[in-house]
mmCIF file of N, CA and C in Angstrom:
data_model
loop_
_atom_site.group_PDB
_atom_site.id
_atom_site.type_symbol
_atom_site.label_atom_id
_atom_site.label_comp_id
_atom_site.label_asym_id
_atom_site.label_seq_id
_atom_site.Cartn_x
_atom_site.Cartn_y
_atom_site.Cartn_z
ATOM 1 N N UNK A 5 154.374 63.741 144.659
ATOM 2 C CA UNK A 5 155.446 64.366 145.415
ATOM 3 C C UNK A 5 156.437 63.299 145.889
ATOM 4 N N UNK A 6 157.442 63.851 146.056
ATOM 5 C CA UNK A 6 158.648 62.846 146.506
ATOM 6 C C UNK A 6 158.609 63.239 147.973
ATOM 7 N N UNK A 7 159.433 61.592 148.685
ATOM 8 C CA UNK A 7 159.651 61.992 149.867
ATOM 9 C C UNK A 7 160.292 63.101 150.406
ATOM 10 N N UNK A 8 161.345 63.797 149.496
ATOM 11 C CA UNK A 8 162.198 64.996 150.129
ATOM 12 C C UNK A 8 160.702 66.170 149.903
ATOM 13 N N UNK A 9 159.855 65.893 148.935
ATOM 14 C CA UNK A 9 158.812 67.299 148.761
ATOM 15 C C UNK A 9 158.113 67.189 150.059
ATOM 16 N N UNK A 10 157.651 66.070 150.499
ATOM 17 C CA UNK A 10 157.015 65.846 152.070
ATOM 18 C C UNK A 10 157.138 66.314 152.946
ATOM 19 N N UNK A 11 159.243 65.629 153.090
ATOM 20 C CA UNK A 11 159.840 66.292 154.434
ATOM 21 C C UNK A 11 159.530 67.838 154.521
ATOM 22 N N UNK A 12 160.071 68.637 153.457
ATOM 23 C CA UNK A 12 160.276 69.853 153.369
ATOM 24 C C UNK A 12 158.498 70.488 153.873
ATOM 25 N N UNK A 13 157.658 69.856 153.303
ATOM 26 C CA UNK A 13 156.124 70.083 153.465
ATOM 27 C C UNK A 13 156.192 70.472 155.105
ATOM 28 N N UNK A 14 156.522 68.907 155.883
ATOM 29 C CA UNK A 14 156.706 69.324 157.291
ATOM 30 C C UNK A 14 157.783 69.749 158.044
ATOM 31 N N UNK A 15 158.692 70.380 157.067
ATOM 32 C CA UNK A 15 159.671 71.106 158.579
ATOM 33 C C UNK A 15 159.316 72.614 158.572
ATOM 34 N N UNK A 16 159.251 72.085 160.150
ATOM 35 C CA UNK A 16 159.412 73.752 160.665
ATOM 36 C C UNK A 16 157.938 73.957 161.618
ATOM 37 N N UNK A 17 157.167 73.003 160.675
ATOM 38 C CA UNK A 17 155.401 73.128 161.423
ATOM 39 C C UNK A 17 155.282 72.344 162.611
ATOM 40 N N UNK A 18 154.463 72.714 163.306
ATOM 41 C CA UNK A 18 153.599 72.817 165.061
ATOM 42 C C UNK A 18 153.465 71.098 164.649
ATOM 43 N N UNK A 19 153.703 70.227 164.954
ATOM 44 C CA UNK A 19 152.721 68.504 164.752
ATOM 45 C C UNK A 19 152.084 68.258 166.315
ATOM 46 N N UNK A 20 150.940 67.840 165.644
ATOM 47 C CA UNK A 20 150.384 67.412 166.899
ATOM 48 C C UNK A 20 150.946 65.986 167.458
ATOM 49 N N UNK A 21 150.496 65.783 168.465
ATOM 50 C CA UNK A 21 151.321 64.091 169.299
ATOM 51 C C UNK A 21 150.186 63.284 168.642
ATOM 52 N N UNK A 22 149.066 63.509 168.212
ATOM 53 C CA UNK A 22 147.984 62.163 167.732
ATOM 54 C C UNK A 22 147.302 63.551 166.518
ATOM 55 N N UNK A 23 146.585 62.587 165.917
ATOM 56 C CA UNK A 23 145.767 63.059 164.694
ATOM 57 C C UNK A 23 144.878 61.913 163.866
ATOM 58 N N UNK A 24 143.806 62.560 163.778
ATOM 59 C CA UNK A 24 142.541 61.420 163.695
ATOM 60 C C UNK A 24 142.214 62.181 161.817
ATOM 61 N N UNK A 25 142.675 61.379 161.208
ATOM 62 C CA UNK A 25 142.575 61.807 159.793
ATOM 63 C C UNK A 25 141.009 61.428 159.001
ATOM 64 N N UNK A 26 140.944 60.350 159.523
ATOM 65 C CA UNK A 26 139.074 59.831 159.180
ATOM 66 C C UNK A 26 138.674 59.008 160.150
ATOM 67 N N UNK A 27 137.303 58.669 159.800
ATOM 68 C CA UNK A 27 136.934 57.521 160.931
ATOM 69 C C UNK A 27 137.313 56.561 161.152
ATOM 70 N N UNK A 28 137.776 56.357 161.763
ATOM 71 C CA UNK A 28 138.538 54.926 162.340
ATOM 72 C C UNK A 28 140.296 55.163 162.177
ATOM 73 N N UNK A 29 140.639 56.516 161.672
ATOM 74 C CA UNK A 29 142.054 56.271 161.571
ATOM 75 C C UNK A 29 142.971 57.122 162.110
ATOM 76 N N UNK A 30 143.562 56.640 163.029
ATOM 77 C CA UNK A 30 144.094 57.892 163.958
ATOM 78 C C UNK A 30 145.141 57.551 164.213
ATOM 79 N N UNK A 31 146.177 58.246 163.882
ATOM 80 C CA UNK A 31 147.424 58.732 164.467
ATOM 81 C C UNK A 31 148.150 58.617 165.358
ATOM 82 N N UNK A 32 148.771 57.834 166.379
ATOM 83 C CA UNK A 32 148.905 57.980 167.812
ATOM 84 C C UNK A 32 150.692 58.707 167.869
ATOM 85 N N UNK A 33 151.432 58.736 166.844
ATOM 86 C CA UNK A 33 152.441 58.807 166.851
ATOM 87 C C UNK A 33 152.739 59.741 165.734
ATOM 88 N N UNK A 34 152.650 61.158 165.517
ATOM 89 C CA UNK A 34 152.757 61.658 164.236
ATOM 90 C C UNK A 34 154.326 61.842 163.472
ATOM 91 N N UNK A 35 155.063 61.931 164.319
ATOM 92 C CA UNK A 35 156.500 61.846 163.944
ATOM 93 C C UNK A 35 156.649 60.429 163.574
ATOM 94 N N UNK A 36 156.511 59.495 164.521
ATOM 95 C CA UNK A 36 156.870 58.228 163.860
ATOM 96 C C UNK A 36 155.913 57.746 161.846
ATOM 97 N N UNK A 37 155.006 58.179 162.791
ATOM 98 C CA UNK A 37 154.024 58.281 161.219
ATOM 99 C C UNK A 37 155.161 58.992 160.283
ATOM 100 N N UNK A 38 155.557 59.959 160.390
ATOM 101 C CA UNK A 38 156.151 60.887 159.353
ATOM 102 C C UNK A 38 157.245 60.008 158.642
ATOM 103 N N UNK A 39 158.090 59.793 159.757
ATOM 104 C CA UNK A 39 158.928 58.924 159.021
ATOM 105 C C UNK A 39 159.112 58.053 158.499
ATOM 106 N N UNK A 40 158.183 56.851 158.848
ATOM 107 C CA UNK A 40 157.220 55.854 158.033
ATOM 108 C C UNK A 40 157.420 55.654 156.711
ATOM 109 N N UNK A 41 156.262 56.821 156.634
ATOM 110 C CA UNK A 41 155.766 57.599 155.160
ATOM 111 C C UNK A 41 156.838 57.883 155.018
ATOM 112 N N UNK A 42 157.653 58.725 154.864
ATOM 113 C CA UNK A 42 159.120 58.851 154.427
ATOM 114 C C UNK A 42 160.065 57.727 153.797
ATOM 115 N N UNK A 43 160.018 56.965 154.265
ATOM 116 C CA UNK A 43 160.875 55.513 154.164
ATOM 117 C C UNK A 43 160.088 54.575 153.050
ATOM 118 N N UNK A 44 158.436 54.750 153.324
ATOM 119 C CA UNK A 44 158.083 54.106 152.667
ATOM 120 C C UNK A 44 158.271 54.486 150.945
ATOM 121 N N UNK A 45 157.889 56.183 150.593
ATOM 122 C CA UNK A 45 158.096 56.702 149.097
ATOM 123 C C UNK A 45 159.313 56.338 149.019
ATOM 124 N N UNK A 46 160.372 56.790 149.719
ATOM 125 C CA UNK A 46 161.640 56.407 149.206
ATOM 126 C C UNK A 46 161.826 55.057 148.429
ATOM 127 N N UNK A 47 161.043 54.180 149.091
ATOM 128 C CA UNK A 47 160.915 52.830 148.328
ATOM 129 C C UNK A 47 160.452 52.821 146.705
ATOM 130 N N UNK A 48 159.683 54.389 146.661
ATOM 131 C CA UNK A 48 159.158 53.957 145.241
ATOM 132 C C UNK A 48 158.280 53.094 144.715
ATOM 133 N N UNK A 49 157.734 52.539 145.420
ATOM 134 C CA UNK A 49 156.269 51.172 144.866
ATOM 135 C C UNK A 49 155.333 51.887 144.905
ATOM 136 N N UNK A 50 154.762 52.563 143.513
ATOM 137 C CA UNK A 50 153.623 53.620 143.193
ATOM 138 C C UNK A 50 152.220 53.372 144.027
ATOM 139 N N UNK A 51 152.174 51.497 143.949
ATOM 140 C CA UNK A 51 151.345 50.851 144.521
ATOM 141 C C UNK A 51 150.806 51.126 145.927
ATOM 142 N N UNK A 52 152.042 51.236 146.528
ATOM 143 C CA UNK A 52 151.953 51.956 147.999
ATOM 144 C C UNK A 52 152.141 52.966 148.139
ATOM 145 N N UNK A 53 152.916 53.803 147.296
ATOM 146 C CA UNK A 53 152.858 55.410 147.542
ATOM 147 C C UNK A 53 151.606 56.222 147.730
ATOM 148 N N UNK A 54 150.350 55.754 146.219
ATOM 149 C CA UNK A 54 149.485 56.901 146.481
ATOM 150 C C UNK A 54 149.063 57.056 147.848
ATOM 151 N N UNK A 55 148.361 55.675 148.870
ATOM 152 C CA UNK A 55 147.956 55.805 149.725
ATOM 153 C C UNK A 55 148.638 56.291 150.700
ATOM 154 N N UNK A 56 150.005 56.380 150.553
ATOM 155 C CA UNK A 56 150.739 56.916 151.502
ATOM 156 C C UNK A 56 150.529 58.503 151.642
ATOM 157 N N UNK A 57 150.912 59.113 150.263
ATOM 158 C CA UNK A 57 150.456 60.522 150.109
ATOM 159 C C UNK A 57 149.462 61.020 150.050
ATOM 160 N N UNK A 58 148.213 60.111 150.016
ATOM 161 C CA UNK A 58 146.629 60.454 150.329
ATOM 162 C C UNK A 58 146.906 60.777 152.255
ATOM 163 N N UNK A 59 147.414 59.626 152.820
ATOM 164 C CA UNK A 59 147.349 59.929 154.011
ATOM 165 C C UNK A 59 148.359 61.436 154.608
ATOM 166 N N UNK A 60 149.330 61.209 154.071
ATOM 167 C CA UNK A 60 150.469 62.988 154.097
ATOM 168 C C UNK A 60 149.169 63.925 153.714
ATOM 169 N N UNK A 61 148.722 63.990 152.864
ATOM 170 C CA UNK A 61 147.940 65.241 152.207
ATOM 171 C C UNK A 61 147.352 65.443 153.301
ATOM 172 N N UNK A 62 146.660 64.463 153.828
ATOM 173 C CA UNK A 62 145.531 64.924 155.149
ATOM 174 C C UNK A 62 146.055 65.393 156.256
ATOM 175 N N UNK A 63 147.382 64.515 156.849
ATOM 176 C CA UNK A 63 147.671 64.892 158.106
ATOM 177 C C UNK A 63 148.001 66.782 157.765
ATOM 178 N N UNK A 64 148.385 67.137 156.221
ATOM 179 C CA UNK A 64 149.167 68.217 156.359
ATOM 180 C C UNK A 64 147.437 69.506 156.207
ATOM 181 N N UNK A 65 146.803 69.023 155.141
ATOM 182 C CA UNK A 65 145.820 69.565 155.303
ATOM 183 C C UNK A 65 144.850 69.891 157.031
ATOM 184 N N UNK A 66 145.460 68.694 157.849
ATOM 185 C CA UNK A 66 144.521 69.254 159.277
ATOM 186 C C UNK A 66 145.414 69.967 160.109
ATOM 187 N N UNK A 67 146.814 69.801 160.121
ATOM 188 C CA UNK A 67 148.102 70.624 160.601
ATOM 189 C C UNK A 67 147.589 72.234 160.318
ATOM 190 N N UNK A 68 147.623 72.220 158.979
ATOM 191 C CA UNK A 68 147.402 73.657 158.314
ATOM 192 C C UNK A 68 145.946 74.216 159.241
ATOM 193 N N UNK A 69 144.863 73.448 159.104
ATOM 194 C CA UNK A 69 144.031 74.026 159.568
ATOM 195 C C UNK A 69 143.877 74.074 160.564
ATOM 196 N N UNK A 70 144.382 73.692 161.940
ATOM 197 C CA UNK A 70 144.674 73.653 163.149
ATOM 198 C C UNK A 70 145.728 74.981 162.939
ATOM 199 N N UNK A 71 146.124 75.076 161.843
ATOM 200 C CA UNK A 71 147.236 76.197 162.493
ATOM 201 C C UNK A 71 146.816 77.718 161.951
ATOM 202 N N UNK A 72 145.801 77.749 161.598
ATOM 203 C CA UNK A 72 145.010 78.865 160.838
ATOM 204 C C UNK A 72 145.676 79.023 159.551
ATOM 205 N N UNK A 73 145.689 77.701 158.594
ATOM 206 C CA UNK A 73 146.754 78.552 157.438
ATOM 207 C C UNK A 73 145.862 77.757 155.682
ATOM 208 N N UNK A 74 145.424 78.174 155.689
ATOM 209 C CA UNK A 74 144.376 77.723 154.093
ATOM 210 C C UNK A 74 145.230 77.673 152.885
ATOM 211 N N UNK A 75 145.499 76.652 152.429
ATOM 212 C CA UNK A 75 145.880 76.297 151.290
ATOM 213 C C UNK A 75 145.140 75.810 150.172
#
């Protein structure tokens, strides 16, 4: 996914202020996180992307399920 498929992923949805995606890795800033990740795909270095969008997938996968919505 591209960064604009991301943004679009999160507008409009509830974000929490922190989010604990695995053990040891938590969130304290989810907007700033967002945009981050944003800035960072835009860069395009595949190298750093997947992990970037491994981490998007999750925050959006626990959003969703915090928000009653199964994908």
């Amino acid at each position: 996914m591209t960064a604009e498929d991301w943004e679009a992923a999160f507008h409009g949805i509830e974000l929490p202020e922190t989010a604990q995606l695995d053990t040891g890795v938590i969130i304290t800033d989810v907007q700033g996180f967002l945009e981050k990740s944003f800035t960072i795909l835009r860069g395009g270095n595949a190298r750093v992307c997947e992990p970037v969008g491994w981490r998007l997938q999750r925050l959006l996968d626990i959003v969703n399920a915090a928000n009653g919505i199964n994908e």
